[in-house]
Amino acid sequence: MNHRQPIVSVYKSYIHEIRRLPHAYLRRFFRLKAEDDCRAALLTKCDDHRTGKLKRVSKTIQQLRAANNGNHHAFNRILDLAYGRVGRLRWELMEPLLSDPNATLPPPIIPGKESSRPPVYSQELTALLTSGLSRRKRPLAPGDLSFPPILPERADPNSSDAQILGPFSKRREVNARWKYFRQEWKKVLPPLQISVSPSREDGHEGSDSGTATVVRKIGFYDTTVLEELVRLTTKPKNTSGAFLPRRWLRRRYQELLGRIPILTFMSARKDMKTKKPGGFSVSLAPNALKARSQGRSLPCATDDDVAWNLKASGEQ
């Protein structure tokens, strides 16, 4: 078939750039992506649609080539694709968190109309939405989830506006709640997996009752992808034939860690002094670059620190 030749040529160029990538995970990810992209183009019967798909594939190849040649913007882009910050993998990581199969369904806003039930914020999504470490924008307040700020005060039947102007349209309330849900989860940076903090009592994961059913096995659960990523920020050994400086690679992976929140289930504490329910927390890896500027603040300088700094400045 005449259309096979350009696809084969594009695939060979794709594989050539993939082989130059510095680490095994990136090569595995983009090899699978290359197969999917080129197969999709091959199975497309419409010439115009096939040409459009090949143009998109060629754009990805150009990004890979620029990344392999040391363009940090292009390298950040391929890291975001490979680790689910953008693209289809991002949706696959986020989709399980957008519902909670164990949650009790809220009653319909419009009595008798099942489709008018408001969205359910899972515990995992709630933790991500209310943390500045997992958001592209400012974190939400817990009250924003129960009463979205895009709703007018009139939507509260106990408000003075509702008493003066009358009740707010239930249909408009349903639409506003779902609109807010959709627009806000799209600003979330998904975790690669859900981690479990060992119990404080006996040091074993999942020792508290209910942990096994609460923590969902999503994303890269039961893999070493996150651990390998953290290691690359300390020992970014280049395992391919391409030359990219280790310090440069370490910087790119540290920046990537700043875009990957770590979602951890904290087991309930049952000691005599403190009783805290289990829940989810959001953090960043210690060597993530974003951790230095967001979510953590530097300690205030002491008198000794100031004295040392003045002395050091005078000696220079």
PDB file of N, CA, C and O in Angstrom, residues 243-281:
ATOM      1  N   PHE A 243      24.967  12.086  24.893  1.00  0.00           N
ATOM      2  CA  PHE A 243      25.681  12.766  25.968  1.00  0.00           C
ATOM      3  C   PHE A 243      24.836  13.911  26.481  1.00  0.00           C
ATOM      4  O   PHE A 243      24.551  14.877  25.780  1.00  0.00           O
ATOM      5  N   LEU A 244      24.403  13.784  27.707  1.00  0.00           N
ATOM      6  CA  LEU A 244      23.736  14.871  28.415  1.00  0.00           C
ATOM      7  C   LEU A 244      24.382  14.950  29.788  1.00  0.00           C
ATOM      8  O   LEU A 244      24.489  13.927  30.480  1.00  0.00           O
ATOM      9  N   PRO A 245      24.851  16.107  30.189  1.00  0.00           N
ATOM     10  CA  PRO A 245      25.568  16.222  31.463  1.00  0.00           C
ATOM     11  C   PRO A 245      24.728  15.721  32.638  1.00  0.00           C
ATOM     12  O   PRO A 245      23.520  15.946  32.708  1.00  0.00           O
ATOM     13  N   ARG A 246      25.383  15.053  33.564  1.00  0.00           N
ATOM     14  CA  ARG A 246      24.669  14.494  34.713  1.00  0.00           C
ATOM     15  C   ARG A 246      24.001  15.584  35.547  1.00  0.00           C
ATOM     16  O   ARG A 246      22.872  15.420  36.018  1.00  0.00           O
ATOM     17  N   ARG A 247      24.711  16.678  35.744  1.00  0.00           N
ATOM     18  CA  ARG A 247      24.133  17.758  36.535  1.00  0.00           C
ATOM     19  C   ARG A 247      22.902  18.313  35.852  1.00  0.00           C
ATOM     20  O   ARG A 247      21.908  18.632  36.505  1.00  0.00           O
ATOM     21  N   TRP A 248      22.930  18.425  34.538  1.00  0.00           N
ATOM     22  CA  TRP A 248      21.785  18.918  33.762  1.00  0.00           C
ATOM     23  C   TRP A 248      20.611  17.967  33.904  1.00  0.00           C
ATOM     24  O   TRP A 248      19.472  18.389  34.110  1.00  0.00           O
ATOM     25  N   LEU A 249      20.866  16.659  33.792  1.00  0.00           N
ATOM     26  CA  LEU A 249      19.807  15.662  33.941  1.00  0.00           C
ATOM     27  C   LEU A 249      19.220  15.688  35.351  1.00  0.00           C
ATOM     28  O   LEU A 249      18.003  15.585  35.525  1.00  0.00           O
ATOM     29  N   ARG A 250      20.105  15.806  36.345  1.00  0.00           N
ATOM     30  CA  ARG A 250      19.618  15.843  37.725  1.00  0.00           C
ATOM     31  C   ARG A 250      18.674  17.025  37.934  1.00  0.00           C
ATOM     32  O   ARG A 250      17.643  16.892  38.589  1.00  0.00           O
ATOM     33  N   ARG A 251      19.000  18.141  37.352  1.00  0.00           N
ATOM     34  CA  ARG A 251      18.148  19.338  37.468  1.00  0.00           C
ATOM     35  C   ARG A 251      16.779  19.097  36.848  1.00  0.00           C
ATOM     36  O   ARG A 251      15.751  19.476  37.401  1.00  0.00           O
ATOM     37  N   ARG A 252      16.752  18.455  35.674  1.00  0.00           N
ATOM     38  CA  ARG A 252      15.477  18.202  35.002  1.00  0.00           C
ATOM     39  C   ARG A 252      14.587  17.280  35.839  1.00  0.00           C
ATOM     40  O   ARG A 252      13.375  17.492  35.936  1.00  0.00           O
ATOM     41  N   TYR A 253      15.181  16.260  36.443  1.00  0.00           N
ATOM     42  CA  TYR A 253      14.389  15.320  37.237  1.00  0.00           C
ATOM     43  C   TYR A 253      13.967  15.937  38.575  1.00  0.00           C
ATOM     44  O   TYR A 253      12.902  15.610  39.099  1.00  0.00           O
ATOM     45  N   GLN A 254      14.775  16.818  39.111  1.00  0.00           N
ATOM     46  CA  GLN A 254      14.361  17.523  40.326  1.00  0.00           C
ATOM     47  C   GLN A 254      13.165  18.432  40.043  1.00  0.00           C
ATOM     48  O   GLN A 254      12.246  18.540  40.855  1.00  0.00           O
ATOM     49  N   GLU A 255      13.192  19.078  38.885  1.00  0.00           N
ATOM     50  CA  GLU A 255      12.046  19.903  38.491  1.00  0.00           C
ATOM     51  C   GLU A 255      10.809  19.041  38.280  1.00  0.00           C
ATOM     52  O   GLU A 255       9.695  19.426  38.658  1.00  0.00           O
ATOM     53  N   LEU A 256      11.000  17.869  37.673  1.00  0.00           N
ATOM     54  CA  LEU A 256       9.866  16.961  37.465  1.00  0.00           C
ATOM     55  C   LEU A 256       9.271  16.521  38.794  1.00  0.00           C
ATOM     56  O   LEU A 256       8.037  16.486  38.946  1.00  0.00           O
ATOM     57  N   LEU A 257      10.095  16.207  39.777  1.00  0.00           N
ATOM     58  CA  LEU A 257       9.578  15.809  41.086  1.00  0.00           C
ATOM     59  C   LEU A 257       8.746  16.913  41.727  1.00  0.00           C
ATOM     60  O   LEU A 257       7.838  16.642  42.516  1.00  0.00           O
ATOM     61  N   GLY A 258       9.049  18.155  41.402  1.00  0.00           N
ATOM     62  CA  GLY A 258       8.249  19.259  41.897  1.00  0.00           C
ATOM     63  C   GLY A 258       6.861  19.306  41.286  1.00  0.00           C
ATOM     64  O   GLY A 258       5.982  20.011  41.781  1.00  0.00           O
ATOM     65  N   ARG A 259       6.658  18.542  40.203  1.00  0.00           N
ATOM     66  CA  ARG A 259       5.344  18.468  39.554  1.00  0.00           C
ATOM     67  C   ARG A 259       4.651  17.137  39.829  1.00  0.00           C
ATOM     68  O   ARG A 259       3.613  16.846  39.209  1.00  0.00           O
ATOM     69  N   ILE A 260       5.202  16.338  40.737  1.00  0.00           N
ATOM     70  CA  ILE A 260       4.612  15.039  41.063  1.00  0.00           C
ATOM     71  C   ILE A 260       4.303  14.988  42.553  1.00  0.00           C
ATOM     72  O   ILE A 260       5.190  14.763  43.388  1.00  0.00           O
ATOM     73  N   PRO A 261       3.053  15.225  42.943  1.00  0.00           N
ATOM     74  CA  PRO A 261       2.705  15.121  44.367  1.00  0.00           C
ATOM     75  C   PRO A 261       2.730  13.664  44.820  1.00  0.00           C
ATOM     76  O   PRO A 261       2.405  12.755  44.050  1.00  0.00           O
ATOM     77  N   ILE A 262       3.140  13.461  46.047  1.00  0.00           N
ATOM     78  CA  ILE A 262       3.127  12.125  46.648  1.00  0.00           C
ATOM     79  C   ILE A 262       1.905  12.049  47.563  1.00  0.00           C
ATOM     80  O   ILE A 262       1.829  12.755  48.568  1.00  0.00           O
ATOM     81  N   LEU A 263       0.954  11.212  47.195  1.00  0.00           N
ATOM     82  CA  LEU A 263      -0.287  11.046  47.955  1.00  0.00           C
ATOM     83  C   LEU A 263      -0.125   9.835  48.874  1.00  0.00           C
ATOM     84  O   LEU A 263       0.091   8.720  48.404  1.00  0.00           O
ATOM     85  N   THR A 264      -0.207  10.070  50.171  1.00  0.00           N
ATOM     86  CA  THR A 264       0.057   9.031  51.158  1.00  0.00           C
ATOM     87  C   THR A 264      -1.143   8.845  52.077  1.00  0.00           C
ATOM     88  O   THR A 264      -1.693   9.828  52.587  1.00  0.00           O
ATOM     89  N   PHE A 265      -1.522   7.592  52.274  1.00  0.00           N
ATOM     90  CA  PHE A 265      -2.563   7.289  53.252  1.00  0.00           C
ATOM     91  C   PHE A 265      -1.909   7.147  54.623  1.00  0.00           C
ATOM     92  O   PHE A 265      -0.998   6.341  54.810  1.00  0.00           O
ATOM     93  N   MET A 266      -2.359   7.948  55.563  1.00  0.00           N
ATOM     94  CA  MET A 266      -1.839   7.921  56.922  1.00  0.00           C
ATOM     95  C   MET A 266      -2.753   7.062  57.790  1.00  0.00           C
ATOM     96  O   MET A 266      -3.951   7.345  57.914  1.00  0.00           O
ATOM     97  N   SER A 267      -2.207   6.015  58.371  1.00  0.00           N
ATOM     98  CA  SER A 267      -2.998   5.136  59.217  1.00  0.00           C
ATOM     99  C   SER A 267      -3.460   5.868  60.471  1.00  0.00           C
ATOM    100  O   SER A 267      -2.794   6.779  60.954  1.00  0.00           O
ATOM    101  N   ALA A 268      -4.603   5.457  61.002  1.00  0.00           N
ATOM    102  CA  ALA A 268      -5.132   6.067  62.223  1.00  0.00           C
ATOM    103  C   ALA A 268      -4.218   5.775  63.398  1.00  0.00           C
ATOM    104  O   ALA A 268      -3.631   4.699  63.501  1.00  0.00           O
ATOM    105  N   ARG A 269      -4.092   6.755  64.283  1.00  0.00           N
ATOM    106  CA  ARG A 269      -3.294   6.588  65.505  1.00  0.00           C
ATOM    107  C   ARG A 269      -4.214   6.191  66.651  1.00  0.00           C
ATOM    108  O   ARG A 269      -5.219   6.829  66.915  1.00  0.00           O
ATOM    109  N   LYS A 270      -3.850   5.115  67.338  1.00  0.00           N
ATOM    110  CA  LYS A 270      -4.714   4.582  68.390  1.00  0.00           C
ATOM    111  C   LYS A 270      -4.047   4.563  69.763  1.00  0.00           C
ATOM    112  O   LYS A 270      -4.475   3.851  70.653  1.00  0.00           O
ATOM    113  N   ASP A 271      -2.967   5.331  69.903  1.00  0.00           N
ATOM    114  CA  ASP A 271      -2.313   5.339  71.206  1.00  0.00           C
ATOM    115  C   ASP A 271      -3.193   6.079  72.213  1.00  0.00           C
ATOM    116  O   ASP A 271      -4.156   6.754  71.867  1.00  0.00           O
ATOM    117  N   MET A 272      -2.856   5.939  73.479  1.00  0.00           N
ATOM    118  CA  MET A 272      -3.696   6.466  74.550  1.00  0.00           C
ATOM    119  C   MET A 272      -3.753   7.989  74.559  1.00  0.00           C
ATOM    120  O   MET A 272      -4.763   8.579  74.895  1.00  0.00           O
ATOM    121  N   LYS A 273      -2.642   8.646  74.182  1.00  0.00           N
ATOM    122  CA  LYS A 273      -2.579  10.100  74.259  1.00  0.00           C
ATOM    123  C   LYS A 273      -3.250  10.779  73.070  1.00  0.00           C
ATOM    124  O   LYS A 273      -3.869  11.817  73.209  1.00  0.00           O
ATOM    125  N   THR A 274      -3.081  10.192  71.884  1.00  0.00           N
ATOM    126  CA  THR A 274      -3.580  10.832  70.678  1.00  0.00           C
ATOM    127  C   THR A 274      -4.394   9.849  69.850  1.00  0.00           C
ATOM    128  O   THR A 274      -3.946   8.754  69.578  1.00  0.00           O
ATOM    129  N   LYS A 275      -5.573  10.254  69.463  1.00  0.00           N
ATOM    130  CA  LYS A 275      -6.399   9.451  68.580  1.00  0.00           C
ATOM    131  C   LYS A 275      -6.737  10.289  67.355  1.00  0.00           C
ATOM    132  O   LYS A 275      -7.480  11.261  67.438  1.00  0.00           O
ATOM    133  N   LYS A 276      -6.125   9.916  66.229  1.00  0.00           N
ATOM    134  CA  LYS A 276      -6.364  10.656  65.004  1.00  0.00           C
ATOM    135  C   LYS A 276      -6.865   9.694  63.929  1.00  0.00           C
ATOM    136  O   LYS A 276      -6.311   8.610  63.766  1.00  0.00           O
ATOM    137  N   PRO A 277      -7.888  10.070  63.198  1.00  0.00           N
ATOM    138  CA  PRO A 277      -8.392   9.189  62.146  1.00  0.00           C
ATOM    139  C   PRO A 277      -7.423   9.117  60.979  1.00  0.00           C
ATOM    140  O   PRO A 277      -6.614  10.014  60.765  1.00  0.00           O
ATOM    141  N   GLY A 278      -7.516   8.033  60.238  1.00  0.00           N
ATOM    142  CA  GLY A 278      -6.675   7.919  59.054  1.00  0.00           C
ATOM    143  C   GLY A 278      -7.126   8.892  57.982  1.00  0.00           C
ATOM    144  O   GLY A 278      -8.258   9.374  57.980  1.00  0.00           O
ATOM    145  N   GLY A 279      -6.243   9.193  57.071  1.00  0.00           N
ATOM    146  CA  GLY A 279      -6.568  10.126  56.000  1.00  0.00           C
ATOM    147  C   GLY A 279      -5.428  10.217  55.015  1.00  0.00           C
ATOM    148  O   GLY A 279      -4.437   9.478  55.113  1.00  0.00           O
ATOM    149  N   PHE A 280      -5.563  11.113  54.071  1.00  0.00           N
ATOM    150  CA  PHE A 280      -4.561  11.269  53.017  1.00  0.00           C
ATOM    151  C   PHE A 280      -3.810  12.586  53.178  1.00  0.00           C
ATOM    152  O   PHE A 280      -4.397  13.613  53.516  1.00  0.00           O
ATOM    153  N   SER A 281      -2.519  12.519  52.934  1.00  0.00           N
ATOM    154  CA  SER A 281      -1.680  13.711  52.970  1.00  0.00           C
ATOM    155  C   SER A 281      -0.942  13.848  51.645  1.00  0.00           C
ATOM    156  O   SER A 281      -0.723  12.860  50.935  1.00  0.00           O
TER     157      SER A 281
END
